[in-house]
Each structure stands twice: as C-alpha cells, then as structure tokens.
PDB file of C-alpha atoms in Angstrom:
ATOM      1  CA  MET A   1       0.000   0.000   0.000  1.00  0.00           C
ATOM      2  CA  SER A   2       1.558   3.306  -1.071  1.00  0.00           C
ATOM      3  CA  SER A   3       1.976   6.035   1.489  1.00  0.00           C
ATOM      4  CA  GLU A   4       0.162   9.315   1.026  1.00  0.00           C
ATOM      5  CA  ARG A   5       2.154  12.555   1.149  1.00  0.00           C
ATOM      6  CA  LEU A   6       0.526  15.603   2.651  1.00  0.00           C
ATOM      7  CA  PRO A   7       0.101  18.393   0.088  1.00  0.00           C
ATOM      8  CA  GLY A   8       3.003  20.791   0.211  1.00  0.00           C
ATOM      9  CA  LYS A   9       4.643  19.152   3.229  1.00  0.00           C
ATOM     10  CA  GLY A  10       7.922  18.674   1.405  1.00  0.00           C
ATOM     11  CA  ARG A  11       8.031  22.384   0.577  1.00  0.00           C
ATOM     12  CA  VAL A  12       7.811  23.641   4.158  1.00  0.00           C
ATOM     13  CA  PRO A  13      11.586  24.373   4.536  1.00  0.00           C
ATOM     14  CA  GLU A  14      11.661  26.162   1.164  1.00  0.00           C
ATOM     15  CA  THR A  15       8.544  28.161   2.078  1.00  0.00           C
ATOM     16  CA  ARG A  16      10.115  29.215   5.362  1.00  0.00           C
ATOM     17  CA  ARG A  17      13.282  30.205   3.549  1.00  0.00           C
ATOM     18  CA  MET A  18      11.427  32.392   1.071  1.00  0.00           C
ATOM     19  CA  ALA A  19       9.486  33.989   3.930  1.00  0.00           C
ATOM     20  CA  ARG A  20      12.822  34.749   5.588  1.00  0.00           C
ATOM     21  CA  VAL A  21      14.222  36.219   2.351  1.00  0.00           C
ATOM     22  CA  LEU A  22      11.221  38.541   1.961  1.00  0.00           C
ATOM     23  CA  ASP A  23      11.440  39.561   5.610  1.00  0.00           C
ATOM     24  CA  MET A  24      15.164  40.298   5.173  1.00  0.00           C
ATOM     25  CA  LEU A  25      14.372  42.401   2.124  1.00  0.00           C
ATOM     26  CA  GLN A  26      11.818  44.414   4.108  1.00  0.00           C
ATOM     27  CA  HIS A  27      14.287  45.080   6.947  1.00  0.00           C
ATOM     28  CA  ILE A  28      17.118  46.061   4.590  1.00  0.00           C
ATOM     29  CA  SER A  29      14.795  48.435   2.726  1.00  0.00           C
ATOM     30  CA  ALA A  30      13.573  50.014   5.964  1.00  0.00           C
ATOM     31  CA  ALA A  31      17.049  50.381   7.518  1.00  0.00           C
ATOM     32  CA  PRO A  32      19.734  50.729   4.810  1.00  0.00           C
ATOM     33  CA  GLU A  33      23.326  49.998   5.882  1.00  0.00           C
ATOM     34  CA  HIS A  34      22.195  48.663   9.270  1.00  0.00           C
ATOM     35  CA  TRP A  35      21.950  44.915   8.722  1.00  0.00           C
ATOM     36  CA  THR A  36      25.228  43.014   8.463  1.00  0.00           C
ATOM     37  CA  ARG A  37      25.454  39.327   7.633  1.00  0.00           C
ATOM     38  CA  ARG A  38      26.201  38.530  11.255  1.00  0.00           C
ATOM     39  CA  ALA A  39      23.265  40.613  12.507  1.00  0.00           C
ATOM     40  CA  LEU A  40      20.918  38.850  10.074  1.00  0.00           C
ATOM     41  CA  ALA A  41      22.229  35.450  11.161  1.00  0.00           C
ATOM     42  CA  GLU A  42      21.551  36.318  14.803  1.00  0.00           C
ATOM     43  CA  LYS A  43      18.079  37.641  14.029  1.00  0.00           C
ATOM     44  CA  TYR A  44      16.946  34.563  12.087  1.00  0.00           C
ATOM     45  CA  GLU A  45      18.982  32.085  14.166  1.00  0.00           C
ATOM     46  CA  VAL A  46      20.729  30.500  11.175  1.00  0.00           C
ATOM     47  CA  GLY A  47      24.357  30.363  10.082  1.00  0.00           C
ATOM     48  CA  GLU A  48      26.071  33.156   8.161  1.00  0.00           C
ATOM     49  CA  ARG A  49      26.547  30.756   5.246  1.00  0.00           C
ATOM     50  CA  GLN A  50      22.775  30.329   4.994  1.00  0.00           C
ATOM     51  CA  ILE A  51      22.321  34.106   5.151  1.00  0.00           C
ATOM     52  CA  GLN A  52      24.786  34.466   2.280  1.00  0.00           C
ATOM     53  CA  ARG A  53      22.704  32.053   0.205  1.00  0.00           C
ATOM     54  CA  ASP A  54      19.592  34.104   1.045  1.00  0.00           C
ATOM     55  CA  LEU A  55      21.368  37.286  -0.033  1.00  0.00           C
ATOM     56  CA  ASP A  56      22.262  35.568  -3.310  1.00  0.00           C
ATOM     57  CA  VAL A  57      18.545  34.887  -3.833  1.00  0.00           C
ATOM     58  CA  ILE A  58      17.866  38.618  -3.493  1.00  0.00           C
ATOM     59  CA  ARG A  59      20.640  39.433  -5.966  1.00  0.00           C
ATOM     60  CA  TYR A  60      20.264  36.725  -8.598  1.00  0.00           C
ATOM     61  CA  ARG A  61      16.673  35.433  -8.367  1.00  0.00           C
ATOM     62  CA  LEU A  62      14.958  38.711  -7.531  1.00  0.00           C
ATOM     63  CA  ASN A  63      17.465  40.689  -9.644  1.00  0.00           C
ATOM     64  CA  LEU A  64      17.843  43.442  -7.055  1.00  0.00           C
ATOM     65  CA  ASP A  65      21.005  45.538  -6.863  1.00  0.00           C
ATOM     66  CA  LEU A  66      21.950  44.635  -3.302  1.00  0.00           C
ATOM     67  CA  ARG A  67      25.175  46.239  -2.138  1.00  0.00           C
ATOM     68  CA  ARG A  68      27.198  46.405   1.032  1.00  0.00           C
ATOM     69  CA  ARG A  69      29.144  49.053   2.832  1.00  0.00           C
ATOM     70  CA  ARG A  70      31.014  48.506   6.051  1.00  0.00           C
ATOM     71  CA  GLN A  71      27.933  49.403   8.088  1.00  0.00           C
ATOM     72  CA  GLY A  72      25.653  46.908   6.318  1.00  0.00           C
ATOM     73  CA  TYR A  73      23.591  46.061   3.243  1.00  0.00           C
ATOM     74  CA  TYR A  74      21.484  48.442   1.185  1.00  0.00           C
ATOM     75  CA  LEU A  75      19.599  48.513  -2.120  1.00  0.00           C
ATOM     76  CA  LYS A  76      21.017  50.881  -4.710  1.00  0.00           C
ATOM     77  CA  GLU A  77      17.536  51.324  -6.142  1.00  0.00           C
ATOM     78  CA  VAL A  78      14.293  50.347  -4.424  1.00  0.00           C
ATOM     79  CA  PRO A  79      12.046  48.762  -7.070  1.00  0.00           C
ATOM     80  CA  ARG A  80       8.706  50.327  -7.885  1.00  0.00           C
ATOM     81  CA  LEU A  81       5.608  48.192  -8.138  1.00  0.00           C
ATOM     82  CA  PRO A  82       4.070  47.797 -11.590  1.00  0.00           C
ATOM     83  CA  VAL A  83       0.642  49.245 -12.354  1.00  0.00           C
ATOM     84  CA  VAL A  84      -2.069  47.120 -10.759  1.00  0.00           C
ATOM     85  CA  HIS A  85      -5.708  47.050 -11.873  1.00  0.00           C
ATOM     86  CA  TYR A  86      -8.482  46.351  -9.381  1.00  0.00           C
ATOM     87  CA  SER A  87     -12.079  45.357  -9.635  1.00  0.00           C
ATOM     88  CA  LEU A  88     -14.585  47.884  -8.311  1.00  0.00           C
ATOM     89  CA  SER A  89     -15.164  45.900  -5.111  1.00  0.00           C
ATOM     90  CA  GLU A  90     -11.410  45.545  -4.532  1.00  0.00           C
ATOM     91  CA  ALA A  91     -10.842  49.269  -5.071  1.00  0.00           C
ATOM     92  CA  LEU A  92     -13.668  50.143  -2.696  1.00  0.00           C
ATOM     93  CA  SER A  93     -12.139  47.862  -0.058  1.00  0.00           C
ATOM     94  CA  LEU A  94      -8.780  49.585  -0.474  1.00  0.00           C
ATOM     95  CA  LEU A  95     -10.464  52.973  -0.271  1.00  0.00           C
ATOM     96  CA  LEU A  96     -12.123  52.106   3.045  1.00  0.00           C
ATOM     97  CA  ALA A  97      -8.821  50.720   4.389  1.00  0.00           C
ATOM     98  CA  ALA A  98      -7.033  53.914   3.336  1.00  0.00           C
ATOM     99  CA  GLN A  99      -9.656  56.044   5.062  1.00  0.00           C
ATOM    100  CA  ALA A 100      -9.254  53.979   8.245  1.00  0.00           C
ATOM    101  CA  GLY A 101      -5.479  54.378   7.947  1.00  0.00           C
ATOM    102  CA  ARG A 102      -5.810  58.157   7.972  1.00  0.00           C
ATOM    103  CA  GLU A 103      -7.824  57.958  11.173  1.00  0.00           C
ATOM    104  CA  PHE A 104      -4.920  56.071  12.790  1.00  0.00           C
ATOM    105  CA  GLY A 105      -2.216  58.526  11.757  1.00  0.00           C
ATOM    106  CA  VAL A 106      -0.776  57.077   8.533  1.00  0.00           C
ATOM    107  CA  ASP A 107       1.282  59.671   6.654  1.00  0.00           C
ATOM    108  CA  SER A 108      -1.271  61.884   4.881  1.00  0.00           C
ATOM    109  CA  ALA A 109       0.915  62.765   1.875  1.00  0.00           C
ATOM    110  CA  GLU A 110       1.582  59.125   1.021  1.00  0.00           C
ATOM    111  CA  LEU A 111      -2.023  58.220   1.719  1.00  0.00           C
ATOM    112  CA  GLY A 112      -3.321  61.036  -0.457  1.00  0.00           C
ATOM    113  CA  SER A 113      -1.096  59.888  -3.309  1.00  0.00           C
ATOM    114  CA  ALA A 114      -2.292  56.294  -2.953  1.00  0.00           C
ATOM    115  CA  ILE A 115      -5.955  57.331  -2.909  1.00  0.00           C
ATOM    116  CA  GLY A 116      -5.390  59.527  -5.964  1.00  0.00           C
ATOM    117  CA  ARG A 117      -4.044  56.554  -7.926  1.00  0.00           C
ATOM    118  CA  LEU A 118      -7.282  54.691  -7.309  1.00  0.00           C
ATOM    119  CA  GLU A 119      -9.138  57.217  -9.468  1.00  0.00           C
ATOM    120  CA  SER A 120      -8.191  55.321 -12.616  1.00  0.00           C
ATOM    121  CA  VAL A 121     -10.394  52.348 -11.673  1.00  0.00           C
ATOM    122  CA  PHE A 122     -13.467  54.271 -10.535  1.00  0.00           C
ATOM    123  CA  PRO A 123     -16.328  55.582 -12.679  1.00  0.00           C
ATOM    124  CA  PRO A 124     -16.446  59.397 -12.947  1.00  0.00           C
ATOM    125  CA  GLU A 125     -19.316  59.559 -10.434  1.00  0.00           C
ATOM    126  CA  PHE A 126     -16.976  58.264  -7.691  1.00  0.00           C
ATOM    127  CA  ARG A 127     -14.164  60.765  -8.239  1.00  0.00           C
ATOM    128  CA  PRO A 128     -15.586  63.604  -6.098  1.00  0.00           C
ATOM    129  CA  LEU A 129     -15.602  61.182  -3.151  1.00  0.00           C
ATOM    130  CA  LEU A 130     -11.985  60.238  -3.856  1.00  0.00           C
ATOM    131  CA  ARG A 131     -10.890  63.871  -4.040  1.00  0.00           C
ATOM    132  CA  GLU A 132     -12.668  64.561  -0.753  1.00  0.00           C
ATOM    133  CA  LEU A 133     -10.819  61.695   0.929  1.00  0.00           C
ATOM    134  CA  SER A 134      -7.437  62.639  -0.524  1.00  0.00           C
ATOM    135  CA  ALA A 135      -7.698  66.220   0.793  1.00  0.00           C
ATOM    136  CA  PRO A 136      -6.186  66.897   4.239  1.00  0.00           C
ATOM    137  CA  PRO A 137      -8.747  66.947   7.073  1.00  0.00           C
ATOM    138  CA  ASP A 138      -9.952  70.411   8.144  1.00  0.00           C
ATOM    139  CA  GLY A 139      -7.593  72.036  10.603  1.00  0.00           C
ATOM    140  CA  CYS A 140      -4.964  69.320  10.210  1.00  0.00           C
ATOM    141  CA  THR A 141      -1.790  71.406  10.066  1.00  0.00           C
ATOM    142  CA  ASP A 142       0.236  69.765  12.828  1.00  0.00           C
ATOM    143  CA  ASN A 143       2.233  66.833  11.468  1.00  0.00           C
ATOM    144  CA  ALA A 144       3.961  66.116  14.784  1.00  0.00           C
ATOM    145  CA  LEU A 145       2.115  62.842  15.372  1.00  0.00           C
ATOM    146  CA  GLU A 146       3.013  61.598  11.903  1.00  0.00           C
ATOM    147  CA  ALA A 147       6.653  62.487  12.543  1.00  0.00           C
ATOM    148  CA  TRP A 148       6.686  60.613  15.855  1.00  0.00           C
ATOM    149  CA  LEU A 149       5.044  57.553  14.310  1.00  0.00           C
ATOM    150  CA  LEU A 150       7.538  57.554  11.447  1.00  0.00           C
ATOM    151  CA  ALA A 151      10.449  57.834  13.894  1.00  0.00           C
ATOM    152  CA  LEU A 152       9.095  54.977  16.009  1.00  0.00           C
ATOM    153  CA  HIS A 153       8.591  52.752  12.960  1.00  0.00           C
ATOM    154  CA  ARG A 154      12.201  53.404  11.937  1.00  0.00           C
ATOM    155  CA  ALA A 155      13.398  52.646  15.453  1.00  0.00           C
ATOM    156  CA  LEU A 156      11.545  49.336  15.433  1.00  0.00           C
ATOM    157  CA  ALA A 157      12.973  48.355  12.044  1.00  0.00           C
ATOM    158  CA  ALA A 158      16.563  49.231  12.985  1.00  0.00           C
ATOM    159  CA  ARG A 159      16.290  48.228  16.671  1.00  0.00           C
ATOM    160  CA  ARG A 160      17.496  51.671  17.771  1.00  0.00           C
ATOM    161  CA  LYS A 161      16.735  53.263  21.102  1.00  0.00           C
ATOM    162  CA  VAL A 162      14.620  56.418  21.235  1.00  0.00           C
ATOM    163  CA  ARG A 163      14.810  59.412  23.542  1.00  0.00           C
ATOM    164  CA  LEU A 164      11.294  60.629  24.301  1.00  0.00           C
ATOM    165  CA  ALA A 165      10.056  63.823  25.864  1.00  0.00           C
ATOM    166  CA  TYR A 166       6.767  62.445  27.181  1.00  0.00           C
ATOM    167  CA  ALA A 167       3.840  64.171  28.907  1.00  0.00           C
ATOM    168  CA  SER A 168       2.633  61.726  31.530  1.00  0.00           C
ATOM    169  CA  ALA A 169      -1.115  61.634  32.180  1.00  0.00           C
ATOM    170  CA  SER A 170      -0.561  60.430  35.765  1.00  0.00           C
ATOM    171  CA  ARG A 171       1.587  63.502  36.599  1.00  0.00           C
ATOM    172  CA  GLU A 172      -0.768  66.202  35.284  1.00  0.00           C
ATOM    173  CA  GLY A 173       1.048  66.486  31.968  1.00  0.00           C
ATOM    174  CA  GLU A 174       4.549  66.826  33.424  1.00  0.00           C
ATOM    175  CA  VAL A 175       7.085  66.261  30.619  1.00  0.00           C
ATOM    176  CA  GLN A 176       9.874  63.802  31.368  1.00  0.00           C
ATOM    177  CA  ASP A 177      12.823  62.641  29.293  1.00  0.00           C
ATOM    178  CA  ARG A 178      12.961  58.877  28.867  1.00  0.00           C
ATOM    179  CA  VAL A 179      15.131  56.524  26.845  1.00  0.00           C
ATOM    180  CA  VAL A 180      13.070  53.603  25.587  1.00  0.00           C
ATOM    181  CA  ARG A 181      13.573  50.416  23.579  1.00  0.00           C
ATOM    182  CA  PRO A 182      10.537  50.021  21.291  1.00  0.00           C
ATOM    183  CA  TYR A 183       8.985  46.539  21.286  1.00  0.00           C
ATOM    184  CA  CYS A 184       5.639  47.060  19.559  1.00  0.00           C
ATOM    185  CA  LEU A 185       3.575  49.879  18.005  1.00  0.00           C
ATOM    186  CA  PHE A 186      -0.163  49.387  17.606  1.00  0.00           C
ATOM    187  CA  PRO A 187      -3.445  51.316  17.152  1.00  0.00           C
ATOM    188  CA  LYS A 188      -6.257  51.190  19.699  1.00  0.00           C
ATOM    189  CA  ASN A 189      -9.353  53.364  20.141  1.00  0.00           C
ATOM    190  CA  ARG A 190      -8.323  55.895  17.461  1.00  0.00           C
ATOM    191  CA  SER A 191      -4.864  56.375  19.011  1.00  0.00           C
ATOM    192  CA  TRP A 192      -1.432  54.819  18.588  1.00  0.00           C
ATOM    193  CA  TYR A 193       0.402  53.171  21.479  1.00  0.00           C
ATOM    194  CA  LEU A 194       4.043  52.227  21.908  1.00  0.00           C
ATOM    195  CA  LEU A 195       4.997  49.252  24.035  1.00  0.00           C
ATOM    196  CA  ALA A 196       8.619  49.753  25.047  1.00  0.00           C
ATOM    197  CA  TYR A 197      11.164  49.009  27.746  1.00  0.00           C
ATOM    198  CA  CYS A 198      11.654  52.228  29.715  1.00  0.00           C
ATOM    199  CA  GLU A 199      15.204  52.659  31.009  1.00  0.00           C
ATOM    200  CA  LEU A 200      13.980  55.247  33.527  1.00  0.00           C
ATOM    201  CA  ARG A 201      11.540  52.792  35.188  1.00  0.00           C
ATOM    202  CA  ASN A 202      13.443  49.598  34.306  1.00  0.00           C
ATOM    203  CA  GLU A 203      10.304  47.875  33.045  1.00  0.00           C
ATOM    204  CA  VAL A 204       8.070  47.591  29.982  1.00  0.00           C
ATOM    205  CA  ARG A 205       5.642  50.522  29.785  1.00  0.00           C
ATOM    206  CA  THR A 206       2.870  51.654  27.434  1.00  0.00           C
ATOM    207  CA  PHE A 207       3.190  55.137  25.875  1.00  0.00           C
ATOM    208  CA  LYS A 208       0.449  56.982  24.011  1.00  0.00           C
ATOM    209  CA  ALA A 209       1.801  58.565  20.827  1.00  0.00           C
ATOM    210  CA  ASP A 210      -0.360  61.689  21.279  1.00  0.00           C
ATOM    211  CA  ARG A 211       1.571  62.530  24.463  1.00  0.00           C
ATOM    212  CA  ILE A 212       4.981  62.504  22.785  1.00  0.00           C
ATOM    213  CA  VAL A 213       6.443  66.020  22.759  1.00  0.00           C
ATOM    214  CA  GLU A 214       9.750  65.095  21.099  1.00  0.00           C
ATOM    215  CA  ALA A 215      11.278  61.895  19.752  1.00  0.00           C
ATOM    216  CA  GLU A 216      14.933  61.392  18.832  1.00  0.00           C
ATOM    217  CA  LEU A 217      16.478  58.230  17.378  1.00  0.00           C
ATOM    218  CA  LEU A 218      19.672  57.271  19.179  1.00  0.00           C
ATOM    219  CA  PRO A 219      22.622  55.326  17.732  1.00  0.00           C
ATOM    220  CA  ASP A 220      22.426  52.741  20.526  1.00  0.00           C
ATOM    221  CA  ARG A 221      21.053  49.349  19.510  1.00  0.00           C
ATOM    222  CA  TYR A 222      18.997  46.904  21.550  1.00  0.00           C
ATOM    223  CA  ARG A 223      17.495  43.447  21.257  1.00  0.00           C
ATOM    224  CA  VAL A 224      13.920  42.435  21.982  1.00  0.00           C
ATOM    225  CA  PRO A 225      13.902  39.541  24.479  1.00  0.00           C
ATOM    226  CA  ASP A 226      13.185  36.192  22.834  1.00  0.00           C
ATOM    227  CA  ASP A 227      10.363  35.450  25.285  1.00  0.00           C
ATOM    228  CA  PHE A 228       8.572  38.781  24.779  1.00  0.00           C
ATOM    229  CA  SER A 229       4.965  38.752  23.571  1.00  0.00           C
ATOM    230  CA  VAL A 230       2.139  41.261  23.827  1.00  0.00           C
ATOM    231  CA  GLN A 231      -0.208  38.490  24.991  1.00  0.00           C
ATOM    232  CA  GLY A 232       2.228  37.537  27.712  1.00  0.00           C
ATOM    233  CA  MET A 233       2.453  41.132  28.896  1.00  0.00           C
ATOM    234  CA  ALA A 234      -1.311  41.572  29.048  1.00  0.00           C
ATOM    235  CA  GLY A 235      -1.988  38.278  30.796  1.00  0.00           C
ATOM    236  CA  ALA A 236      -5.570  38.253  32.086  1.00  0.00           C
ATOM    237  CA  ALA A 237      -5.702  42.039  32.504  1.00  0.00           C
ATOM    238  CA  TRP A 238      -8.270  44.191  30.720  1.00  0.00           C
ATOM    239  CA  GLY A 239      -6.969  46.788  28.271  1.00  0.00           C
ATOM    240  CA  LEU A 240      -3.602  48.540  28.372  1.00  0.00           C
ATOM    241  CA  MET A 241      -3.296  49.392  32.091  1.00  0.00           C
ATOM    242  CA  TRP A 242      -1.685  46.071  32.956  1.00  0.00           C
ATOM    243  CA  GLY A 243       0.255  47.369  35.940  1.00  0.00           C
ATOM    244  CA  ALA A 244      -2.987  48.479  37.639  1.00  0.00           C
ATOM    245  CA  ALA A 245      -4.771  45.132  37.180  1.00  0.00           C
ATOM    246  CA  GLY A 246      -5.841  43.083  40.156  1.00  0.00           C
ATOM    247  CA  GLU A 247      -5.665  39.302  40.311  1.00  0.00           C
ATOM    248  CA  PRO A 248      -7.862  37.555  37.716  1.00  0.00           C
ATOM    249  CA  GLU A 249     -11.353  36.938  39.065  1.00  0.00           C
ATOM    250  CA  ARG A 250     -14.807  35.977  37.848  1.00  0.00           C
ATOM    251  CA  VAL A 251     -16.872  38.939  36.628  1.00  0.00           C
ATOM    252  CA  ARG A 252     -20.565  38.525  35.753  1.00  0.00           C
ATOM    253  CA  LEU A 253     -22.447  41.313  34.003  1.00  0.00           C
ATOM    254  CA  GLU A 254     -26.070  41.676  32.902  1.00  0.00           C
ATOM    255  CA  PHE A 255     -26.801  43.895  29.887  1.00  0.00           C
ATOM    256  CA  SER A 256     -30.082  45.197  28.509  1.00  0.00           C
ATOM    257  CA  PRO A 257     -31.131  43.554  25.198  1.00  0.00           C
ATOM    258  CA  GLU A 258     -29.989  46.516  23.092  1.00  0.00           C
ATOM    259  CA  ALA A 259     -26.625  47.003  24.816  1.00  0.00           C
ATOM    260  CA  GLY A 260     -26.086  43.256  25.047  1.00  0.00           C
ATOM    261  CA  ARG A 261     -26.337  42.849  21.293  1.00  0.00           C
ATOM    262  CA  TRP A 262     -23.606  45.465  20.837  1.00  0.00           C
ATOM    263  CA  VAL A 263     -21.349  43.833  23.437  1.00  0.00           C
ATOM    264  CA  ALA A 264     -21.848  40.334  22.039  1.00  0.00           C
ATOM    265  CA  GLU A 265     -20.751  41.394  18.552  1.00  0.00           C
ATOM    266  CA  ASP A 266     -17.134  41.924  19.671  1.00  0.00           C
ATOM    267  CA  GLU A 267     -14.588  39.910  21.605  1.00  0.00           C
ATOM    268  CA  TRP A 268     -13.524  42.215  24.434  1.00  0.00           C
ATOM    269  CA  HIS A 269     -11.338  39.686  26.240  1.00  0.00           C
ATOM    270  CA  PRO A 270     -10.170  36.108  25.497  1.00  0.00           C
ATOM    271  CA  SER A 271     -12.142  34.765  28.481  1.00  0.00           C
ATOM    272  CA  GLN A 272     -15.460  36.258  27.305  1.00  0.00           C
ATOM    273  CA  GLN A 273     -18.600  34.104  27.508  1.00  0.00           C
ATOM    274  CA  VAL A 274     -22.048  35.323  26.459  1.00  0.00           C
ATOM    275  CA  GLU A 275     -25.475  33.874  27.284  1.00  0.00           C
ATOM    276  CA  VAL A 276     -28.793  35.232  25.996  1.00  0.00           C
ATOM    277  CA  ARG A 277     -31.590  34.808  28.516  1.00  0.00           C
ATOM    278  CA  ASP A 278     -35.247  34.096  27.773  1.00  0.00           C
ATOM    279  CA  ASP A 279     -36.177  37.719  28.588  1.00  0.00           C
ATOM    280  CA  GLY A 280     -33.725  38.978  25.952  1.00  0.00           C
ATOM    281  CA  ARG A 281     -31.144  40.244  28.449  1.00  0.00           C
ATOM    282  CA  TYR A 282     -27.500  39.220  28.053  1.00  0.00           C
ATOM    283  CA  GLU A 283     -25.258  37.735  30.709  1.00  0.00           C
ATOM    284  CA  VAL A 284     -21.565  38.290  29.908  1.00  0.00           C
ATOM    285  CA  ARG A 285     -18.842  36.601  31.934  1.00  0.00           C
ATOM    286  CA  PHE A 286     -15.115  37.269  32.123  1.00  0.00           C
ATOM    287  CA  GLU A 287     -12.171  35.859  34.044  1.00  0.00           C
ATOM    288  CA  VAL A 288     -10.235  39.087  34.153  1.00  0.00           C
ATOM    289  CA  GLY A 289      -7.884  41.293  36.127  1.00  0.00           C
ATOM    290  CA  VAL A 290      -9.982  44.433  36.667  1.00  0.00           C
ATOM    291  CA  THR A 291      -8.317  47.718  35.680  1.00  0.00           C
ATOM    292  CA  PRO A 292      -9.492  51.355  35.829  1.00  0.00           C
ATOM    293  CA  GLU A 293     -10.019  51.021  32.077  1.00  0.00           C
ATOM    294  CA  PHE A 294     -12.495  48.192  32.703  1.00  0.00           C
ATOM    295  CA  VAL A 295     -14.400  50.289  35.252  1.00  0.00           C
ATOM    296  CA  ARG A 296     -14.663  53.161  32.741  1.00  0.00           C
ATOM    297  CA  TRP A 297     -15.944  50.684  30.147  1.00  0.00           C
ATOM    298  CA  LEU A 298     -18.743  49.662  32.523  1.00  0.00           C
ATOM    299  CA  LEU A 299     -19.605  53.278  33.336  1.00  0.00           C
ATOM    300  CA  TRP A 300     -20.030  54.051  29.643  1.00  0.00           C
ATOM    301  CA  TYR A 301     -23.045  51.690  29.485  1.00  0.00           C
ATOM    302  CA  GLY A 302     -24.803  53.478  32.375  1.00  0.00           C
ATOM    303  CA  ARG A 303     -28.110  51.885  33.336  1.00  0.00           C
ATOM    304  CA  ASP A 304     -27.800  49.292  30.549  1.00  0.00           C
ATOM    305  CA  VAL A 305     -25.374  47.162  32.591  1.00  0.00           C
ATOM    306  CA  GLN A 306     -25.573  45.676  36.078  1.00  0.00           C
ATOM    307  CA  VAL A 307     -22.619  44.058  37.858  1.00  0.00           C
ATOM    308  CA  LEU A 308     -23.772  40.719  39.283  1.00  0.00           C
ATOM    309  CA  GLU A 309     -20.390  39.828  40.754  1.00  0.00           C
ATOM    310  CA  PRO A 310     -17.992  40.497  42.352  1.00  0.00           C
ATOM    311  CA  ALA A 311     -19.734  42.579  45.010  1.00  0.00           C
ATOM    312  CA  TRP A 312     -16.827  45.019  45.401  1.00  0.00           C
ATOM    313  CA  LEU A 313     -16.953  45.907  41.711  1.00  0.00           C
ATOM    314  CA  ARG A 314     -20.739  46.452  41.870  1.00  0.00           C
ATOM    315  CA  GLU A 315     -20.199  48.897  44.755  1.00  0.00           C
ATOM    316  CA  ARG A 316     -17.308  50.627  42.944  1.00  0.00           C
ATOM    317  CA  VAL A 317     -19.460  51.285  39.879  1.00  0.00           C
ATOM    318  CA  ALA A 318     -22.338  52.497  42.059  1.00  0.00           C
ATOM    319  CA  GLU A 319     -19.982  54.926  43.860  1.00  0.00           C
ATOM    320  CA  GLU A 320     -18.789  56.346  40.547  1.00  0.00           C
ATOM    321  CA  HIS A 321     -22.381  56.902  39.411  1.00  0.00           C
ATOM    322  CA  ARG A 322     -23.291  58.591  42.724  1.00  0.00           C
ATOM    323  CA  ALA A 323     -20.268  60.869  42.471  1.00  0.00           C
ATOM    324  CA  ALA A 324     -21.162  61.799  38.891  1.00  0.00           C
ATOM    325  CA  SER A 325     -24.751  62.632  39.850  1.00  0.00           C
ATOM    326  CA  GLN A 326     -23.531  65.067  42.546  1.00  0.00           C
ATOM    327  CA  MET A 327     -21.269  67.030  40.211  1.00  0.00           C
ATOM    328  CA  ARG A 328     -22.425  70.484  39.145  1.00  0.00           C
TER     329      ARG A 328
END
C-alpha cells in the first residue's frame, strides 16, 4: 500500500526560507546599511553561510542591486511596483482601508497619493468622493504625530533606542525625558500606542503617541527579548493598564437587550462568555484582572449594565455613578 504525502509538506523548509528572504528584504529596505550578515544570522537564528545564500537569492533570483558598505547592506535602487488594476469591489475595499489608515495617523501625503491613484479604476461619479478623501482633514496642520510615528517605525525596524520627551497623564502632563527600547507599536481606540522598555523605570511601559512632545532616534542598539509577547504582557488584565490590574477573578455582568447585542458582537477579552436569557437580556462573563479602564468601560453603558459579581466591583461602579450625579 503506497503512502500518502501531505500536500506541500515537502516544501515547508523552502517556504520558510522564502518567507525569511522577503522579511530580510523588508528590513534592509527600511534600515539601509544597518543589517550586516552577522546581525541577520543572529536575528533569524541560522548560520552566516545560509544568510549568504539568502542574499544571493535577493541578488540573482529577484534581480535586485543589493550592495554592502562597512555598516551593512542596502539597495542601490528600491524597485517600484508595476501598475495594478483592481475590480470595483477591490478598489472600494482599499479605499475604506485607506480612510481607516488616515484615522490612525498614517502619513497623509503618502495616503493622499495612494488614494489619488485609485481614481483610474473608478467611474467618474466616484471621483468627487476620492478627491474629498485625498484632501487633508480640516484644521490638520500639525504633522507632529506623523513624525513621531515615522520615527518609532524606523526605530523598530533598525532596533534603535529612542529618547522621548513624554507628557505623563498620571503627573498632570509633566514632561519627562525617557530613553526607551521600542517593542511594539499598535493602534487602539483611534490612538497609537508604543509598548517599550523604559530605562527610567526599568520595566516595559505603554506610551500613548499623542503625548509625545519630542522623539529622537539614538545610535544605541537593543534586542527584543526572545520570550517577549504582547499576549504575555497583558496576561488576564483588561486593556492597556496592565500594571494596575488586580488578580484575575470571575466577573458577571447583565446587559439590557440593546446594549447586550452590541457587546456580544465583539470579543472584548479572550475569556469572554455570552449567554442570551429568555427575557432577551444578556449575561456576559469574564475571568479578568480588573483595571481602571475596565471600570470606565462599565460606566459608559450606564443603566444598561448591572454588575452581578464580584460585590466590590458592583459597589465601585455604584460609587462612581453617585459621584457623577452630585457634580455640578
């Protein structure tokens, strides 16, 4: 009886190699003259001889003019993509993604150029909408956030430390100088956040990009710990305020039918469980480390949510509502 070979199983090493080659190409393009053969070997945990073979793939199979100076490799000319034609549905999807990108701080000049190129695939009736989207938002004259995001992206690509002048929310906006090692940059709730090791506090901290006053790339290099992961940092905590989280505990909430439908549509935490009762109300359960961010999330739903347990959290939310009702 002949053995059956799984489809593509024999190509796994080659697939991994090509993925590594493309990743190398991205890093060399983003940080010219930074990556040496030894640095690439350490990053991908392979021998320098294997890295040399990968570099030969870039030169001779991809036909790219890859060169080297003492500091590292660089591309003499970054290739331009050929003209691509999209179907209407594909172009609309790209348009919506581009619009979302602008909301999260993607460089407006590059984004405007990309949106403008989409005009060739749209009927004339769509072009006013495209021109509206490619124009800068009203009152958007400060490009500081874009500059900080660009600097942080470059720091991540080159593994370079950054000196930040940062306005801390917990110290009434006091600006402090910090040297950080960027680990991860991500969008959340219409803002960008940097997860980085802070040399001032000697621990991993979360920084909101909107609070950056100045950002300067430093020549010093760093290495992200092999065991680092965003999921590992968050643990069972809710949101980004991991340091303020209590021990994980069972949380039971009851939502009105309307609010419950909204809550059930999203996954707010990996431990989330949802049950729809016969009366249409929703019971939502978490095993979570409660943070101030979680309390604010509950307060946002007002009378549409009731904390069933734990009792201390029910009282905390009630106190916040009482305090709000007494404000003038």
